[in-house]
Coordinates of C-alpha atoms and ligand atoms in Angstrom, one line a residue:
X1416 CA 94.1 125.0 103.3
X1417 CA 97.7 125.9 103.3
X1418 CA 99.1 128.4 106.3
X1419 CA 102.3 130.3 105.4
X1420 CA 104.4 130.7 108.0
X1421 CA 106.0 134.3 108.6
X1422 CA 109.9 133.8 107.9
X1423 CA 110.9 134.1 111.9
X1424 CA 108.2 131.7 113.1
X1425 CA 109.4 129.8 115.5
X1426 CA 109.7 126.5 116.2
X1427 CA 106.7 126.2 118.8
X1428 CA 104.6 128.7 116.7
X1429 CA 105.2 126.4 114.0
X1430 CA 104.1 123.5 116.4
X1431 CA 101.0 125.5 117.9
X1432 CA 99.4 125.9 114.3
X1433 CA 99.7 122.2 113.6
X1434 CA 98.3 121.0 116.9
X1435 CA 95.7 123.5 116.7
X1436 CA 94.9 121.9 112.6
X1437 CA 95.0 118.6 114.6
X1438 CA 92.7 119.4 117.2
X1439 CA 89.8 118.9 115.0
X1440 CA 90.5 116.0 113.5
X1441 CA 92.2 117.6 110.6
X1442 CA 96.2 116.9 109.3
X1443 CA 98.9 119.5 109.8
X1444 CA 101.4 118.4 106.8
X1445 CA 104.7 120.5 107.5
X1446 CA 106.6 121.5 104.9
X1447 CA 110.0 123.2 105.4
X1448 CA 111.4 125.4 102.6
X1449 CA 114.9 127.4 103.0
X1450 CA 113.5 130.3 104.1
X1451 CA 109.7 129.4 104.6
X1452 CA 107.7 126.6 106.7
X1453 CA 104.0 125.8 105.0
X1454 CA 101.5 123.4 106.7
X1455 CA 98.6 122.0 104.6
X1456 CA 95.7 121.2 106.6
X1457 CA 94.2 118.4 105.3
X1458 CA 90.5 117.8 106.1
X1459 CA 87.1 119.2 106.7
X1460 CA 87.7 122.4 104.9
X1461 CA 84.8 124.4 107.2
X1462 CA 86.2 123.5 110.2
X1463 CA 90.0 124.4 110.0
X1464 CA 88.4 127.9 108.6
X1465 CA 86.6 128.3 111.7
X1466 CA 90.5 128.2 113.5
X1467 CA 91.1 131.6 112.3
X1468 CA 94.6 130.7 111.9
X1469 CA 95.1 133.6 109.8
X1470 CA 95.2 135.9 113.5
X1471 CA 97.6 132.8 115.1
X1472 CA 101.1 133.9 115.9
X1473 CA 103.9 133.5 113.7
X1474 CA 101.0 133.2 110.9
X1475 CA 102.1 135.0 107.4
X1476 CA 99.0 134.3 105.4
X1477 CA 96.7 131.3 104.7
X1478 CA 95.7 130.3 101.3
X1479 CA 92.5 128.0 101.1
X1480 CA 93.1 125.5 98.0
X1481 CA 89.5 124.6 96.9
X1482 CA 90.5 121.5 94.9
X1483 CA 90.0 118.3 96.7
X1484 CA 93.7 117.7 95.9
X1485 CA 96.2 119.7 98.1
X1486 CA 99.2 118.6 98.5
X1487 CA 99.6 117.8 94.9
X1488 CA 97.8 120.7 93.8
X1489 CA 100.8 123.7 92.5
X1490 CA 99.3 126.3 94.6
X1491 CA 100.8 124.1 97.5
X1492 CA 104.2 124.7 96.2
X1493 CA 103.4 128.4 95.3
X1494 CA 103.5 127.5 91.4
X1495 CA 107.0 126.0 92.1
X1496 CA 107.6 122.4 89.9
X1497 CA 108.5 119.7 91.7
X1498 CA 112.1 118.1 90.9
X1499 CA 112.2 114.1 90.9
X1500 CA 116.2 113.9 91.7
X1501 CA 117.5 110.0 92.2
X1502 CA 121.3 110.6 92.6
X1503 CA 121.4 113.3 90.2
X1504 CA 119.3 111.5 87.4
X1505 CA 116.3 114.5 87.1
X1506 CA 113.3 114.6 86.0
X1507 CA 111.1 117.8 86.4
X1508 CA 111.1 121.3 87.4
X1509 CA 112.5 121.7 83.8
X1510 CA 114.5 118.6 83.6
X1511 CA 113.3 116.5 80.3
X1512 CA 114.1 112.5 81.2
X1513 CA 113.7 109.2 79.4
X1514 CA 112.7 106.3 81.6
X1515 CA 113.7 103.2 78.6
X1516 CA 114.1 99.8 79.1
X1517 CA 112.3 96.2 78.8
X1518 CA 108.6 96.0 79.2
X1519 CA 109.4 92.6 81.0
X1520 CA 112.7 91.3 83.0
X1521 CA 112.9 88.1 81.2
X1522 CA 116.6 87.5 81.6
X1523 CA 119.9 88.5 82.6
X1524 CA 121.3 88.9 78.6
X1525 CA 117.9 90.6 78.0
X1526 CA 118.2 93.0 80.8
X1527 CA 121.5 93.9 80.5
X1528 CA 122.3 94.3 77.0
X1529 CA 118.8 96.6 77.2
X1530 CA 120.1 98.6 80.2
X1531 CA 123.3 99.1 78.0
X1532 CA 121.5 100.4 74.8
X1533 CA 119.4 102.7 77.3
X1534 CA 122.7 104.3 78.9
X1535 CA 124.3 104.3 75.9
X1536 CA 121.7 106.3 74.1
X1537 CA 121.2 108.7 77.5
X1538 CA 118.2 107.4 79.3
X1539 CA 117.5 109.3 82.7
X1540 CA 116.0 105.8 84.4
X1541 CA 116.1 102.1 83.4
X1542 CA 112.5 100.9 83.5
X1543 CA 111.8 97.1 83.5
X1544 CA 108.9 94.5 85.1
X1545 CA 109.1 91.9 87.7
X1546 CA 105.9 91.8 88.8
X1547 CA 103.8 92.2 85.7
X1548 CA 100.1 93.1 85.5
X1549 CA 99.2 90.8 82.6
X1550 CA 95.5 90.7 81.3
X1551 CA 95.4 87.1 80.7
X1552 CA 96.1 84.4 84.2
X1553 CA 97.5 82.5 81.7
X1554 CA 100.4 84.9 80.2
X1555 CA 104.1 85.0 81.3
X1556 CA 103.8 86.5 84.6
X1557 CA 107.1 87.8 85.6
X1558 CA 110.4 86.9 87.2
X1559 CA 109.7 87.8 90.2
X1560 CA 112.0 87.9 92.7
X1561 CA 114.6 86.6 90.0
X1562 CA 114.1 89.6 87.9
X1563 CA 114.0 92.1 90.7
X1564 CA 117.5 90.4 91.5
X1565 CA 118.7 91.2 87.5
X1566 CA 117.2 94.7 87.8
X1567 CA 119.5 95.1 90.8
X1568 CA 122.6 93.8 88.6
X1569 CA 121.5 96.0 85.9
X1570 CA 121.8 98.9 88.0
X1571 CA 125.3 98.1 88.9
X1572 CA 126.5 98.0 85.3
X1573 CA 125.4 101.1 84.2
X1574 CA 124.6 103.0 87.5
X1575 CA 120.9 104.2 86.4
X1576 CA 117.8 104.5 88.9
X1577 CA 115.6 101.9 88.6
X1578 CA 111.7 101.5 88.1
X1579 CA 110.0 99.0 88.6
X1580 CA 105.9 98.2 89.4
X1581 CA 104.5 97.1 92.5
X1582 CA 101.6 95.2 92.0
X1583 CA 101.2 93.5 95.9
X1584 CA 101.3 94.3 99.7
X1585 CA 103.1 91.8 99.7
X1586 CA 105.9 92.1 97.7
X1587 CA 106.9 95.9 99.1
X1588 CA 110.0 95.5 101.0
X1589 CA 111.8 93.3 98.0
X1590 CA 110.6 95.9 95.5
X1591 CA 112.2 98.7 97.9
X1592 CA 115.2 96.8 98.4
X1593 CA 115.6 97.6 94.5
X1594 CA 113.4 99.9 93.5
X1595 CA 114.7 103.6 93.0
X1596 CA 111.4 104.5 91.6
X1597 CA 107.8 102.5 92.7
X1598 CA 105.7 102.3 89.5
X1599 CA 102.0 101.8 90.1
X1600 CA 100.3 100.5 87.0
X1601 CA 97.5 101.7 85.7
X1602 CA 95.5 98.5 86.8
X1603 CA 96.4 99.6 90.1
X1604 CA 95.8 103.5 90.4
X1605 CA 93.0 103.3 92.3
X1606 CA 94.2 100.3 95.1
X1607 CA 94.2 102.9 97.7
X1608 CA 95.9 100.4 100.2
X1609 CA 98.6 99.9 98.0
X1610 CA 98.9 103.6 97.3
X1611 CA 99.1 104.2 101.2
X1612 CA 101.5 101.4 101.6
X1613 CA 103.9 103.0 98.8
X1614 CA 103.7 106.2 100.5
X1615 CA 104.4 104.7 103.7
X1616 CA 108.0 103.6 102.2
X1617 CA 109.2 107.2 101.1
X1618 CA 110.3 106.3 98.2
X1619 CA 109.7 107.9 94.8
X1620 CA 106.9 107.0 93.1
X1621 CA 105.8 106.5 89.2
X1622 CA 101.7 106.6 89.3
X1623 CA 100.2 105.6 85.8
X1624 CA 97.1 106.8 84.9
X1625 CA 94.1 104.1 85.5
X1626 CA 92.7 103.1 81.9
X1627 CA 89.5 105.0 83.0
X1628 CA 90.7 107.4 85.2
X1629 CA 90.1 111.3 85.0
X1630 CA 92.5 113.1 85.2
X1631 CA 91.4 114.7 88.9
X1632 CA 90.8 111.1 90.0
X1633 CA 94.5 111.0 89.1
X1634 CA 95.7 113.6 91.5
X1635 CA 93.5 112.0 94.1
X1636 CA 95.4 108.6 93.8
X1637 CA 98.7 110.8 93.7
X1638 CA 97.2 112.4 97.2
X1639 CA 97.2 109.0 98.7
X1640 CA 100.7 108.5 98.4
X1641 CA 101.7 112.3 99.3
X1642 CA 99.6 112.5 102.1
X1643 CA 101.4 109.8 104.3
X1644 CA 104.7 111.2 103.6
X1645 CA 106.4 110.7 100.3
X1646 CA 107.5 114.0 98.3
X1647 CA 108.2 112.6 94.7
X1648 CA 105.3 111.1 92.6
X1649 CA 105.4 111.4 89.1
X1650 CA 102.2 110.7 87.1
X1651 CA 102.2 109.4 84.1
X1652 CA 99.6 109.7 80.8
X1653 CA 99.8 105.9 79.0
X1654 CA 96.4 106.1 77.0
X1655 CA 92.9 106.2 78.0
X1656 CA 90.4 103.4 76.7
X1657 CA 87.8 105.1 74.0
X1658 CA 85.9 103.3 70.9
X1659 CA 88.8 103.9 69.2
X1660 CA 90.5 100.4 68.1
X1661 CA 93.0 101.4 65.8
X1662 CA 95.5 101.8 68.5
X1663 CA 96.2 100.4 71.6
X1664 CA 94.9 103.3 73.8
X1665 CA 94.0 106.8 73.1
X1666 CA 96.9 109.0 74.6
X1667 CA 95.3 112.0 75.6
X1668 CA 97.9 114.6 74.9
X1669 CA 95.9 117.4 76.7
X1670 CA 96.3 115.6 79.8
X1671 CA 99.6 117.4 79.7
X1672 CA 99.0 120.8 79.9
X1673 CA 95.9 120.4 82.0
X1674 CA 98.2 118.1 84.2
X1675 CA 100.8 120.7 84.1
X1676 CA 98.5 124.0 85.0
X1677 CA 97.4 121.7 88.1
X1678 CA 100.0 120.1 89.6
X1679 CA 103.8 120.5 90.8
X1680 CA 104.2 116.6 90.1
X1681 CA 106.2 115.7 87.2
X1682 CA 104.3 114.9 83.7
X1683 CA 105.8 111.9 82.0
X1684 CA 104.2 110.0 79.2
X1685 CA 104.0 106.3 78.3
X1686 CA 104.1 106.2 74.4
X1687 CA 104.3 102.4 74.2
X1688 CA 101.9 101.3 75.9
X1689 CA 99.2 104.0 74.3
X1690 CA 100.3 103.5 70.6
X1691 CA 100.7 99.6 71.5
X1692 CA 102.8 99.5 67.8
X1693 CA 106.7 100.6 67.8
X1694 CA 105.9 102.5 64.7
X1695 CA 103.5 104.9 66.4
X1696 CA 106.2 105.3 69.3
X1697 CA 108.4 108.1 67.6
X1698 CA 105.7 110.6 66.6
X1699 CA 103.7 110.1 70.0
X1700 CA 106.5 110.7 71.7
X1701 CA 107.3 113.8 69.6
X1702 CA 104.1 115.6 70.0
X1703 CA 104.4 115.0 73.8
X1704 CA 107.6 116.3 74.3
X1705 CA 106.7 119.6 72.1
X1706 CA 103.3 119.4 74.4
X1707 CA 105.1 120.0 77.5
X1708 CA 105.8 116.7 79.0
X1709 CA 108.6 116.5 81.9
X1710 CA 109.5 112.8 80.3
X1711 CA 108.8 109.9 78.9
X1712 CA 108.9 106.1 79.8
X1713 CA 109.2 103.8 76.6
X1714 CA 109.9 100.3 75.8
X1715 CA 112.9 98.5 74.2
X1716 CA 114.4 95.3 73.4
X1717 CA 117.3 93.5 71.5
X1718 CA 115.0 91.8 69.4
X1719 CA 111.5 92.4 70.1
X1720 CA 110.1 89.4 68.1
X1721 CA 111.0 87.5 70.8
X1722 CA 109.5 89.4 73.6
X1723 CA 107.8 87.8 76.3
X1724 CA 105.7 91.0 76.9
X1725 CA 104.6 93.7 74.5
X1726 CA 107.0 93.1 71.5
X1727 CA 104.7 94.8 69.0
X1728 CA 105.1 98.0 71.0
X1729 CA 108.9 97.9 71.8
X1730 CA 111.5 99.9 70.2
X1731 CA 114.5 97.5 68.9
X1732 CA 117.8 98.8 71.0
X1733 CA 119.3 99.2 67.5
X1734 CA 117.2 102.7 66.9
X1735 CA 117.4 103.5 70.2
X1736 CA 120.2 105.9 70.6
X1737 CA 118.2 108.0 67.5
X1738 CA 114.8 107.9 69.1
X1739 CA 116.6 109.6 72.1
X1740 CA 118.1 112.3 70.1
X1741 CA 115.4 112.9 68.3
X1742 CA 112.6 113.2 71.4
X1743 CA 115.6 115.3 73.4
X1744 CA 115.6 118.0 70.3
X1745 CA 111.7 119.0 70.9
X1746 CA 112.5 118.8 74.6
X1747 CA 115.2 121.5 74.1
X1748 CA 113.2 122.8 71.6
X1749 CA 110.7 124.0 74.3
X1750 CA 112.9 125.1 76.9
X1751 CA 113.8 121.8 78.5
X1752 CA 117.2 120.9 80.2
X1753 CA 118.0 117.1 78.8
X1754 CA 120.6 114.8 79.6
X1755 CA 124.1 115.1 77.9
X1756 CA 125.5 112.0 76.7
Ligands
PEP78 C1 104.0 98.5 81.9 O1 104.6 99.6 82.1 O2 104.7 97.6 81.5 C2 102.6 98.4 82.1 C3 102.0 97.2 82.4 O3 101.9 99.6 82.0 P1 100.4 99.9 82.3 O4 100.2 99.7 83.8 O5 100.3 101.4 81.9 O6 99.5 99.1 81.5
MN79 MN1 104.6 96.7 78.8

């Protein structure tokens, strides 16, 4: 349930609602706009009705959001879009961004001369691993540390946000340290102590979708994060797991508009890892941009033979720049603001 404040509430009105949502167990989330405060009650949905707020002074209206989601739900930002806004780097709310970069930090060259291509081309974000999710024990593993370190270099060349997964507890306050963006793989999208953990920092945070997830299971796992505090959570589509082996993943390119009719959250989609093959990269990427995404986080690398992690799927920095142009046109195409070079 979401109670609208009148525009001259006061302070203490503002306070008496949420203490009242909190006197029955319930979670007053305050939200102050420029001219209007919101609280989302979050809880037994019976209960806070029985409060009557709608009679409470300094009360403008209440709005009771059915879905199990609220404060990811766009009816708890009025059908306003959510902007993701690192420095000035946007994505959302009608800004069209390109998260690029390694799938794997594997070394300061790598990671560098990447990060150059990406800025070079007009990437949004640098993406790259430290901590990788890899399916076999056996498998390179990551950096670590080390490649958090180069991520942090690679930011100081070329001045773009970084994002970077979190895959432990553990490891939260070095990713922080660097990250400008948590990404949550999709392995991890339903660790809900994770999730609270990440919200628990504030910062921004990229949550992929789980290989079997629904789509309202999803918004669930972004609620997790929103609901101890943090405002900007992407989610991200990077292919579901059907009988289909032709491709990596099935990218379900309805998730996009379904996604966007739903939620205030940024859209963004993972070609790479749903294709699995760099020539299936350009045309996924294509269709979701005309489909309505609010980005999209791809691979690259200088010479993706070599990769440690996912070469088969990574776009050589060479072709790069063109894929850029060429995914920013069907941005603008449907209305979206991209970045100028
Ligand atoms: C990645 O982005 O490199 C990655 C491992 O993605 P996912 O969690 O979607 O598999
Ligand atoms: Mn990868």
């Amino acid at each position: 349930m979401m109670i609208v404040m009148k525009e001259n509430a006061s302070k203490e009105q503002i306070e008496s609602v949420a203490s009242k949502v909190e006197s029955i167990g319930a979670r007053a989330h305050i939200s102050e706009g420029d001219v209007l405060t919101v609280i989302g009650a979050i809880g037994d949905t019976e209960q806070v009705a029985k409060l009557e707020l709608d009679a409470a002074p300094g009360v403008d209206h209440v709005v009771p959001i059915s879905k199990p989601y609220k404060l990811s739900s766009l009816q708890f930002k009025k059908g306003e879009k959510s902007i993701i806004d690192i420095d000035g780097h946007k994505i959302g709310g009608g800004h069209f961004g390109i998260i690029g970069g390694p799938c794997t930090v594997e070394s300061l060259d790598q990671t560098i001369e990447t990060a150059k291509a990406c800025l070079d081309a007009g990437v949004t974000m640098l993406r790259g691993g430290a901590f990788k999710p890899r399916t076999s024990p056996y498998s390179f593993q990551g950096l670590g540390s080390e490649g958090l370190q180069i991520l942090a270099k690679a930011k100081e060349e070329t001045g773009l946000p970084i994002v970077t997964e979190l895959m432990s507890i553990r490891d939260v306050d070095e990713v922080v340290e660097v990250a400008d963006v948590i990404q949550i793989g999709a392995r991890n999208m339903q660790n809900y102590n994770l999730l609270t953990e990440i919200g628990k920092t504030g910062k921004a945070a990229l949550l992929k979708r789980g290989l079997s997830g629904t789509l309202e299971e999803l918004l669930m796992a972004a609620e997790y994060i929103l609901k101890e505090g943090t405002t900007d959570v992407m989610l991200c589509e990077r292919g579901i797991r059907t009988y289909e082996p032709a491709t990596r993943f099935t990218l379900d390119i309805l998730a996009i508009p379904v996604l966007q009719g739903l939620t205030h959250l940024p859209v963004v989609v993972d070609p790479s890892h749903a294709a699995g093959r760099r020539d299936l990269v350009p045309p996924v990427s294509l269709a979701a941009a005309a489909a309505g995404a609010d980005g999209i986080i791809v691979e690259a690398h200088p010479d993706p033979e070599s990769a440690l992690c996912d070469g088969p799927q990574a776009l050589p920095t060479s072709e790069f720049a063109e894929y850029v142009e060429q995914v920013n046109r069907v941005a603008k195409l449907v209305g979206k603001t991209v970045k100028e070079k």
